[in-house]
PDB file of C-alpha atoms in Angstrom:
ATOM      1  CA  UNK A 102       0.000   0.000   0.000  1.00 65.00           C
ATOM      2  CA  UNK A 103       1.384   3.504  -0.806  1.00 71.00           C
ATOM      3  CA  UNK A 104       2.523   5.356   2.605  1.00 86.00           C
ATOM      4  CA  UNK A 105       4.070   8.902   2.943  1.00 92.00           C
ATOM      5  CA  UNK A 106       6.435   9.465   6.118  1.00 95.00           C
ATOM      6  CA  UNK A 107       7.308  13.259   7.393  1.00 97.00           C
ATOM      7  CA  UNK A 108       9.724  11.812   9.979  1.00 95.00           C
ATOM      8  CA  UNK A 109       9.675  15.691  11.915  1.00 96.00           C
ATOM      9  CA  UNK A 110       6.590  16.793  13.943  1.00 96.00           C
ATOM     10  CA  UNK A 111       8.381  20.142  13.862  1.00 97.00           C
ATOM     11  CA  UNK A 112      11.163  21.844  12.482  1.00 98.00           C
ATOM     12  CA  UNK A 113      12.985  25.039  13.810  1.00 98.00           C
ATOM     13  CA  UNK A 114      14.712  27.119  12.142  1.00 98.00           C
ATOM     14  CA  UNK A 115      15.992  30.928  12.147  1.00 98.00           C
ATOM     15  CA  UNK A 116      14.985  33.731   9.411  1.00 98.00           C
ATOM     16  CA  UNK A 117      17.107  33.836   6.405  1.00 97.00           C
ATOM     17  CA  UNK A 118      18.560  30.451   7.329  1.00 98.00           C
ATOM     18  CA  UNK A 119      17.821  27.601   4.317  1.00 97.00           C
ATOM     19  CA  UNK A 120      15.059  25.209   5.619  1.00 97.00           C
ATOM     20  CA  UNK A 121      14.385  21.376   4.854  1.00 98.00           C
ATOM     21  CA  UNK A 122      11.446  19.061   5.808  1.00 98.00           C
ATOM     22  CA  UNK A 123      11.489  16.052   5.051  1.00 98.00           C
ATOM     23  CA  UNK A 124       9.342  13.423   3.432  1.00 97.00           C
ATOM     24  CA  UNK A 125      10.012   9.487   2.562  1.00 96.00           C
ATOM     25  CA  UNK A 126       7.769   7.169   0.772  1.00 93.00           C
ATOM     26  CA  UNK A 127       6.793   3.541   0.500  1.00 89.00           C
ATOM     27  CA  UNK A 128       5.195   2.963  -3.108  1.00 80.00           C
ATOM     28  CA  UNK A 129       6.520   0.210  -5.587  1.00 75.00           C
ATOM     29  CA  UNK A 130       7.086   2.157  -9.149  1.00 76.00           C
ATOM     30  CA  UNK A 131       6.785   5.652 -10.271  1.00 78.00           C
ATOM     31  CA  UNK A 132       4.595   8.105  -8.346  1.00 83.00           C
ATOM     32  CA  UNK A 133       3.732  11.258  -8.553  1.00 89.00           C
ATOM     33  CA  UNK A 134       4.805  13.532  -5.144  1.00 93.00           C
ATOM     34  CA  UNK A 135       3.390  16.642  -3.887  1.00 95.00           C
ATOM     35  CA  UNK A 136       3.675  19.309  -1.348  1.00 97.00           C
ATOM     36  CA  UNK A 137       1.010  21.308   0.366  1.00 97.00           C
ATOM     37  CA  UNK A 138       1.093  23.991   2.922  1.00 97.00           C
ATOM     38  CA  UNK A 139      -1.422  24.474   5.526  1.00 94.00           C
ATOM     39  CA  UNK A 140      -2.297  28.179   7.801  1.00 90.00           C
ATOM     40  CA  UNK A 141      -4.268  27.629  10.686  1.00 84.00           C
ATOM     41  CA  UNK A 142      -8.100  26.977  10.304  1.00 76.00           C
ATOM     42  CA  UNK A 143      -7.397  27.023   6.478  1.00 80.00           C
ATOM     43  CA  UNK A 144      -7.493  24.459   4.156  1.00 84.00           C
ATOM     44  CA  UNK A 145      -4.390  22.878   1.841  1.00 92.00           C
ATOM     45  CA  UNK A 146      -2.517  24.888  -0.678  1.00 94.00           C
ATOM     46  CA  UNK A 147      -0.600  23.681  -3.336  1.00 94.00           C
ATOM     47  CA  UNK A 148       3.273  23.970  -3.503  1.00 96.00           C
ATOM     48  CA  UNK A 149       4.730  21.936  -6.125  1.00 96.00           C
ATOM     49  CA  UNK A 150       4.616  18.555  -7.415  1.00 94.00           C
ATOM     50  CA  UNK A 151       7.094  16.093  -9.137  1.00 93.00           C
ATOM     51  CA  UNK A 152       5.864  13.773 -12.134  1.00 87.00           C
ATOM     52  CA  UNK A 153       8.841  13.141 -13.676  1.00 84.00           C
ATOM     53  CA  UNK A 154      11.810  14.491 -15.705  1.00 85.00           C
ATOM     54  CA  UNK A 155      14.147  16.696 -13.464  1.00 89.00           C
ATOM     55  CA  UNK A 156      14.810  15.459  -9.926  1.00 92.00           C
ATOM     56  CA  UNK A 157      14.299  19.335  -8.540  1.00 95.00           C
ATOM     57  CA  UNK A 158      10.970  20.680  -9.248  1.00 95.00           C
ATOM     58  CA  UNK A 159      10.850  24.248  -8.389  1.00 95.00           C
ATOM     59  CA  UNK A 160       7.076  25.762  -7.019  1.00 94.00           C
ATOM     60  CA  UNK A 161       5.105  28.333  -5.129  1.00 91.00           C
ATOM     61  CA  UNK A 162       6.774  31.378  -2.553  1.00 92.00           C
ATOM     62  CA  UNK A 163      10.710  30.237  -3.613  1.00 95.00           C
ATOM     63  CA  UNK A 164       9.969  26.587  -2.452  1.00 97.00           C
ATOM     64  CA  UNK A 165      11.683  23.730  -4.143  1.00 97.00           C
ATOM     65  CA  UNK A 166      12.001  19.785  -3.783  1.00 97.00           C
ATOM     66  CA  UNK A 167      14.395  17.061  -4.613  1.00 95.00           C
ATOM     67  CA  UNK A 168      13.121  13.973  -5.893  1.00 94.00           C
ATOM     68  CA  UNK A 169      15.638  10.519  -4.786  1.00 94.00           C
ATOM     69  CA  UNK A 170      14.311   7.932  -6.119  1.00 90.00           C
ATOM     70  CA  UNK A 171      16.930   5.311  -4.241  1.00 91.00           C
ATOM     71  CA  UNK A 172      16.502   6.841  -1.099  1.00 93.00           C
ATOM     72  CA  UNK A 173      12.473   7.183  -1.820  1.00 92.00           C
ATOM     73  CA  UNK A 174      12.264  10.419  -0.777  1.00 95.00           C
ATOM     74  CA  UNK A 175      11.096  14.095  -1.752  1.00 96.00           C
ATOM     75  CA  UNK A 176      12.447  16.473   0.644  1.00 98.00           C
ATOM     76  CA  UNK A 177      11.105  20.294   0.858  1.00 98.00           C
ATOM     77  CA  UNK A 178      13.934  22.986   0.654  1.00 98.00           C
ATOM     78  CA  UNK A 179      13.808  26.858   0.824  1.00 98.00           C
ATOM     79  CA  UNK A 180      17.628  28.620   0.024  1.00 97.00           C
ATOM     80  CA  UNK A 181      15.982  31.431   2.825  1.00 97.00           C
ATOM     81  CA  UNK A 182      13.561  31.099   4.997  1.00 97.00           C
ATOM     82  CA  UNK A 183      10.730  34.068   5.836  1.00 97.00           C
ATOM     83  CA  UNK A 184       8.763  34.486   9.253  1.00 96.00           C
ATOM     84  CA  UNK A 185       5.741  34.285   7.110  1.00 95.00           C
ATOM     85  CA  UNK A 186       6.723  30.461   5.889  1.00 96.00           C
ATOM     86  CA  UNK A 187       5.462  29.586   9.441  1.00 97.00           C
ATOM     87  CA  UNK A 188       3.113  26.819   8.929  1.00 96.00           C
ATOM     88  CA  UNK A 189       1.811  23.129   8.332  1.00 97.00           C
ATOM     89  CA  UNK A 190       3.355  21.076   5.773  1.00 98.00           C
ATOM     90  CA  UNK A 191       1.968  18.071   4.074  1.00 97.00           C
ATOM     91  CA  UNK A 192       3.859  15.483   1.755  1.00 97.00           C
ATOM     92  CA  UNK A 193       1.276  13.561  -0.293  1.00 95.00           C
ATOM     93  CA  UNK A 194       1.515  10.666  -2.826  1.00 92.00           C
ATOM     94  CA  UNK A 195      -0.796   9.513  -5.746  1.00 86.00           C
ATOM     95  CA  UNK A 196      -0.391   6.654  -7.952  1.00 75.00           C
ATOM     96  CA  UNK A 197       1.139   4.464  -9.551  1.00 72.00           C
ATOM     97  CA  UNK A 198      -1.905   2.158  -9.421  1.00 75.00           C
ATOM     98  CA  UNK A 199      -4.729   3.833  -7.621  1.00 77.00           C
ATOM     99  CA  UNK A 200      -5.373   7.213  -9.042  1.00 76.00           C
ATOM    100  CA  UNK A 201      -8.136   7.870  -7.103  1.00 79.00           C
ATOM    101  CA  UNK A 202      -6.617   9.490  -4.013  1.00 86.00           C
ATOM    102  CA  UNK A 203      -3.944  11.471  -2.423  1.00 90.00           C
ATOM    103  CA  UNK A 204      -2.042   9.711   0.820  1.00 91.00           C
ATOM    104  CA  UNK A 205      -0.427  12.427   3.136  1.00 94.00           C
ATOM    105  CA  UNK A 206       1.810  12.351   5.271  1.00 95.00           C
ATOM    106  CA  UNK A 207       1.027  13.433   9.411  1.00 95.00           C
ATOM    107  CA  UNK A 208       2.460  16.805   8.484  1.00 96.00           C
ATOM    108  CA  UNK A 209       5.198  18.762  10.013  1.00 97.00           C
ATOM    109  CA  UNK A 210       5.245  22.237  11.390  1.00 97.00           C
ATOM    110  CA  UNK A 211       7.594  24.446  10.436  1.00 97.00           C
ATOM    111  CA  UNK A 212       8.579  27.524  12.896  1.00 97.00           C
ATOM    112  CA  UNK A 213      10.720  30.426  11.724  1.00 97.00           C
ATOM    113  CA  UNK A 214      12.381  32.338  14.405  1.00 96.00           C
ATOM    114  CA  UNK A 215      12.911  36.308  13.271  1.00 94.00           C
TER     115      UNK A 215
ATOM    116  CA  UNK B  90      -8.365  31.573  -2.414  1.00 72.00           C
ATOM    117  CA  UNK B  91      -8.239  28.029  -4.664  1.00 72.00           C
ATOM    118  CA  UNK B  92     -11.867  28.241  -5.939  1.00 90.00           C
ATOM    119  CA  UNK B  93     -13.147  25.695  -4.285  1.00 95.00           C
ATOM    120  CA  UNK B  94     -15.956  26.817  -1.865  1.00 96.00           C
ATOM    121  CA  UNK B  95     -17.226  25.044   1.594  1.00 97.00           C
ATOM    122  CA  UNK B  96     -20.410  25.833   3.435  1.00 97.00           C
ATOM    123  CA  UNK B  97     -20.688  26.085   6.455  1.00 97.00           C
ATOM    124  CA  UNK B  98     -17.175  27.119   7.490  1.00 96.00           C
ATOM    125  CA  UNK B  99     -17.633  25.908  11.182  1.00 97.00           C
ATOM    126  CA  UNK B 100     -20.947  23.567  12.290  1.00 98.00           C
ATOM    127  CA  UNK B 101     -21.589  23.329  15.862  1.00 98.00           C
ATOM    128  CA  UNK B 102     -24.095  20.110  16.564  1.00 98.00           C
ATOM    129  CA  UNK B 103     -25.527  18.156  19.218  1.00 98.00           C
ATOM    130  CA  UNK B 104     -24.469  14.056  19.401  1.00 98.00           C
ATOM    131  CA  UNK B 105     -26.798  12.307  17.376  1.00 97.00           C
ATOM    132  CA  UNK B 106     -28.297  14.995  15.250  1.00 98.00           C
ATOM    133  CA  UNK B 107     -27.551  14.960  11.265  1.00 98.00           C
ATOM    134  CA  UNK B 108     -25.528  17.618   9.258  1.00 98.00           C
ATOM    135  CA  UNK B 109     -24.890  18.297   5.850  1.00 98.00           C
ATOM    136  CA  UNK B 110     -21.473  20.205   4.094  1.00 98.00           C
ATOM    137  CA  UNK B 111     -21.499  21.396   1.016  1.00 98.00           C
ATOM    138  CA  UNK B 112     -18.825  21.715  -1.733  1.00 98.00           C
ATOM    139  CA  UNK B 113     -18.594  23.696  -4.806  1.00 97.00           C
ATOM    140  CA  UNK B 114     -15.578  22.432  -6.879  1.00 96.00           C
ATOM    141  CA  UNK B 115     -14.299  24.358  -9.313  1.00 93.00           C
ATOM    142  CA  UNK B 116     -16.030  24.054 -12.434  1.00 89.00           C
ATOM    143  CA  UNK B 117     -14.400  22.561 -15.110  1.00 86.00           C
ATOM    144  CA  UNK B 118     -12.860  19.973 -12.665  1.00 90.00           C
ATOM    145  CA  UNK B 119     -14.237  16.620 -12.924  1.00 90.00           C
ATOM    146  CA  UNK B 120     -13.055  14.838  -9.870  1.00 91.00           C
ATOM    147  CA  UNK B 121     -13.771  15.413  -6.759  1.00 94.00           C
ATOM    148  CA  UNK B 122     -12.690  14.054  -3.295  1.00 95.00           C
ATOM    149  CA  UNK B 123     -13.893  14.437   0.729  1.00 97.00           C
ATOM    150  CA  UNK B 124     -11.253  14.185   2.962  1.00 96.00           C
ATOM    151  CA  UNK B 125     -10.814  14.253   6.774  1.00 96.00           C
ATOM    152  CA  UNK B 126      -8.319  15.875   9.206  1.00 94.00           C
ATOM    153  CA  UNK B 127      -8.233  15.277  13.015  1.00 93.00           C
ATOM    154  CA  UNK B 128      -5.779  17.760  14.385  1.00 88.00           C
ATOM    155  CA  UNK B 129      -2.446  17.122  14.300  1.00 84.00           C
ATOM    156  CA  UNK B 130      -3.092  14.458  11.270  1.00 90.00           C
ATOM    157  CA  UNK B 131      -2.847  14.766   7.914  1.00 92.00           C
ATOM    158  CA  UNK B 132      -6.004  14.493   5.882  1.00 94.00           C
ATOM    159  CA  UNK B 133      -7.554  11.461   5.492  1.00 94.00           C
ATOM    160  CA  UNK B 134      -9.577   9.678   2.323  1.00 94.00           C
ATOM    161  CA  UNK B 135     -13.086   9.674   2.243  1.00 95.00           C
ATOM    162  CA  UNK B 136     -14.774   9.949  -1.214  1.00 95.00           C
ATOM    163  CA  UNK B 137     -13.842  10.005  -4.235  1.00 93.00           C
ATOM    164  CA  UNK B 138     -16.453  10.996  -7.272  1.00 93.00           C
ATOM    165  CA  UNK B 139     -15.710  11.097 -10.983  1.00 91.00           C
ATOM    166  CA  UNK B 140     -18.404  13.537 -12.199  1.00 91.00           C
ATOM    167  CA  UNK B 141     -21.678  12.088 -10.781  1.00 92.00           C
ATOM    168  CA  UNK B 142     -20.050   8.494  -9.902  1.00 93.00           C
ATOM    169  CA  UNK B 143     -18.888   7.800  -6.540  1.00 93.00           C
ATOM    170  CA  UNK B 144     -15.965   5.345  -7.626  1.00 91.00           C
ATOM    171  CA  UNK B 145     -14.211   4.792  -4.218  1.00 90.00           C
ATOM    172  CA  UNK B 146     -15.285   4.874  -0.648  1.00 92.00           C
ATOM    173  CA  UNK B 147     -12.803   4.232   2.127  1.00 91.00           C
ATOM    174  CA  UNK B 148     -13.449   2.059   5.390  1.00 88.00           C
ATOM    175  CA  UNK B 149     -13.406   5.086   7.320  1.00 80.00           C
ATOM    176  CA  UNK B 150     -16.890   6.008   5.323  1.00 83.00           C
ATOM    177  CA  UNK B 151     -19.364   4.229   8.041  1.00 88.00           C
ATOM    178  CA  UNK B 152     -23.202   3.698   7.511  1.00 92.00           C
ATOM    179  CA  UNK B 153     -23.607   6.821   8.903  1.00 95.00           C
ATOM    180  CA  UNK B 154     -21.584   8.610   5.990  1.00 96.00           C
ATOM    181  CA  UNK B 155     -23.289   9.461   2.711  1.00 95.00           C
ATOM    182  CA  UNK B 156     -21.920  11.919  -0.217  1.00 96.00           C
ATOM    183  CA  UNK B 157     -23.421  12.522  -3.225  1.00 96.00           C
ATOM    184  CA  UNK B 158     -22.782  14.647  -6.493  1.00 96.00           C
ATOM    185  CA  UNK B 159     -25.692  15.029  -8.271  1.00 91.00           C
ATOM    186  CA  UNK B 160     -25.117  16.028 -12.074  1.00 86.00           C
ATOM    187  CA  UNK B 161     -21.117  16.206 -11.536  1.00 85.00           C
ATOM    188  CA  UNK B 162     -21.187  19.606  -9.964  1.00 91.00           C
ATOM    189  CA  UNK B 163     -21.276  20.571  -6.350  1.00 96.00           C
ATOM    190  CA  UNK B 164     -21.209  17.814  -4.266  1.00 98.00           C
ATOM    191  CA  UNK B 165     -23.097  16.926  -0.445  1.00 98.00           C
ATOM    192  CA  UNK B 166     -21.408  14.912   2.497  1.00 98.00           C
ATOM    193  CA  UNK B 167     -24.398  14.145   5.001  1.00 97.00           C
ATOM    194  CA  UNK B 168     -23.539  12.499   8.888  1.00 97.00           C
ATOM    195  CA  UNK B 169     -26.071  11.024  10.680  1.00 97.00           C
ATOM    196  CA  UNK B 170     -26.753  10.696  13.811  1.00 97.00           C
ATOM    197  CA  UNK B 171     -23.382  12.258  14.849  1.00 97.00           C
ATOM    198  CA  UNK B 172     -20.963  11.498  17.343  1.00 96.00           C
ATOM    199  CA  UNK B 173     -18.215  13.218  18.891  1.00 96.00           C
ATOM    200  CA  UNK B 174     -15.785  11.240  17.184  1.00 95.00           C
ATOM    201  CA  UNK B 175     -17.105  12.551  13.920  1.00 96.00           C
ATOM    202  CA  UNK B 176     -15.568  16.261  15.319  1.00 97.00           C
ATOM    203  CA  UNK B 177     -13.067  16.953  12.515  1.00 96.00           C
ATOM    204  CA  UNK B 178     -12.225  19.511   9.758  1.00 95.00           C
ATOM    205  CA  UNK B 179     -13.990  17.846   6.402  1.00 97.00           C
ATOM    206  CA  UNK B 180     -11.680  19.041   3.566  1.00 96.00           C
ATOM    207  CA  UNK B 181     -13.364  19.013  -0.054  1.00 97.00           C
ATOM    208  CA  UNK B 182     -11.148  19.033  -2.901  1.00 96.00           C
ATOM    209  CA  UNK B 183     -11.373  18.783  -6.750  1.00 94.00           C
ATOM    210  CA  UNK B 184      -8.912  18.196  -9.595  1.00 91.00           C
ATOM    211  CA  UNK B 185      -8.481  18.152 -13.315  1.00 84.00           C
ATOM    212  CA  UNK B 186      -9.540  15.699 -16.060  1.00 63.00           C
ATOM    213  CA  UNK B 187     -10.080  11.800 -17.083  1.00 58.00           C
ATOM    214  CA  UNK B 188      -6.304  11.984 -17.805  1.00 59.00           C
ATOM    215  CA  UNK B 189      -5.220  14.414 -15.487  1.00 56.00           C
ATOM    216  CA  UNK B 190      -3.658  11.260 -12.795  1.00 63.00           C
ATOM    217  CA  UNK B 191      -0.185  14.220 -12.720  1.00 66.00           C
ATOM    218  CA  UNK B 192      -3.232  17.147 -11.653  1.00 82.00           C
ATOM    219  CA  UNK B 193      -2.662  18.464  -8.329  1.00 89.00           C
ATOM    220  CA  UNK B 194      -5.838  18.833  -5.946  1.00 92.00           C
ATOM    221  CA  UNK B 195      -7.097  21.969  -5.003  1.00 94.00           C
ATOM    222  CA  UNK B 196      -8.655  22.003  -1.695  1.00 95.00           C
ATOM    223  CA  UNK B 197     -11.331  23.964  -0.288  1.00 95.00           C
ATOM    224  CA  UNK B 198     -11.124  25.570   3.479  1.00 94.00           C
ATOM    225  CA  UNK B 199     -12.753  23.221   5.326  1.00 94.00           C
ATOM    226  CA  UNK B 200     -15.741  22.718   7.420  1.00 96.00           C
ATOM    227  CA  UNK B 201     -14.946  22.244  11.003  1.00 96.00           C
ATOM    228  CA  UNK B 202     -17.657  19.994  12.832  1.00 97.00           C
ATOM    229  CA  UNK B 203     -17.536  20.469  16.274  1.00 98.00           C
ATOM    230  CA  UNK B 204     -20.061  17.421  18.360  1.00 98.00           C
ATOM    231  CA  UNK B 205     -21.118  18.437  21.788  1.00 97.00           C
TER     232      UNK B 205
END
């Protein structure tokens, strides 16, 4: 069965510093990654996805993610982080066999310090 | 704001009364999905409908559960007889096209039930 892992609950880091959270996943074949963000009381926003082609997909508010595929995993990176990146994130996974839903991860919470 | 709309925002109800959520997808999406979150989780699978067909349901989906999307537009999820483990935030969410399996969902902002 397809399973997404966000080994951090939380992650701490200071303004301006680069940021990572992390994501691993458990799916046999090829499938297609995503990241969403999440504000308080709000629902999921798109960040970026990876379907194939190049391993770093670049998306939304400077965010980008590596794609591994020996290491299965999909890790979130900002070069700088901003107070205002303060929030929820979710690593989800769809496909290679069942289309018909996302898996996410249990999130992690990222916290930047000014 | 993604475009896809959620009425109520927040539903307060008494234990074993039903409630209904609405969802308004956007429009030229053909799928669309119900999911859960229970804080501190991620969301969880509900429902998934391909225009007006309802072609998955998870476990999670008791009796109690029912979702429909009459002529593939905006789409119902109806609890009855509630409990307070049904408190959650119901996320609706909607996506692009019969070959669109690469789309990325676009979620709505939730309704939070809240079972007293």
């Amino acid at each position: 069965a397809q399973s997404v892992a966000q080994p951090e609950d939380q992650v701490n880091v200071a303004e301006g510093n680069p940021l990572t959270v992390k994501c691993t996943y458990s799916v046999s074949g090829n499938p297609y990654l995503f990241w969403y963000v999440q504000y308080p009381n709000r629902g999921l926003q798109f960040l970026l996805k990876y379907i194939t082609g190049d391993n770093l997909v670049k998306g939304s508010y400077g965010f980008e993610a590596e794609f591994n595929k020996s290491q299965t995993s999909f890790h979130l990176k900002k070069p700088s982080a901003l107070v205002s990146d303060s929030a929820l994130y979710f690593c989800a996974v769809r496909g290679p066999y069942n289309f018909n839903k996302f898996y996410f991860g249990s999130g992690t919470k990222l916290n930047v310090k000014p | 704001d993604t475009g896809v709309s959620q009425d109520p925002r927040h539903k307060i109800t008494k234990r074993g009364q039903n409630v209904t959520f609405r969802c308004d997808p956007i429009s030229e999406h053909n799928r669309l999905y119900w999911y859960r979150q229970t804080l501190g989780q991620g969301p969880e699978f509900l429902t998934y409908f391909q225009n007006e067909a309802q072609l998955e349901k998870s476990r999670l989906l008791s009796d109690r559960f029912s979702a429909e999307r009459p002529k593939g537009s905006f789409s119902t999820l109806e609890i009855q007889r509630t409990e307070q483990g049904d408190s959650a935030m119901y996320l609706c969410a909607s996506s692009l096209g019969q070959a669109g399996r690469n789309t990325e969902a676009f979620f709505g902002q939730g309704t939070r039930l809240t079972v007293v």
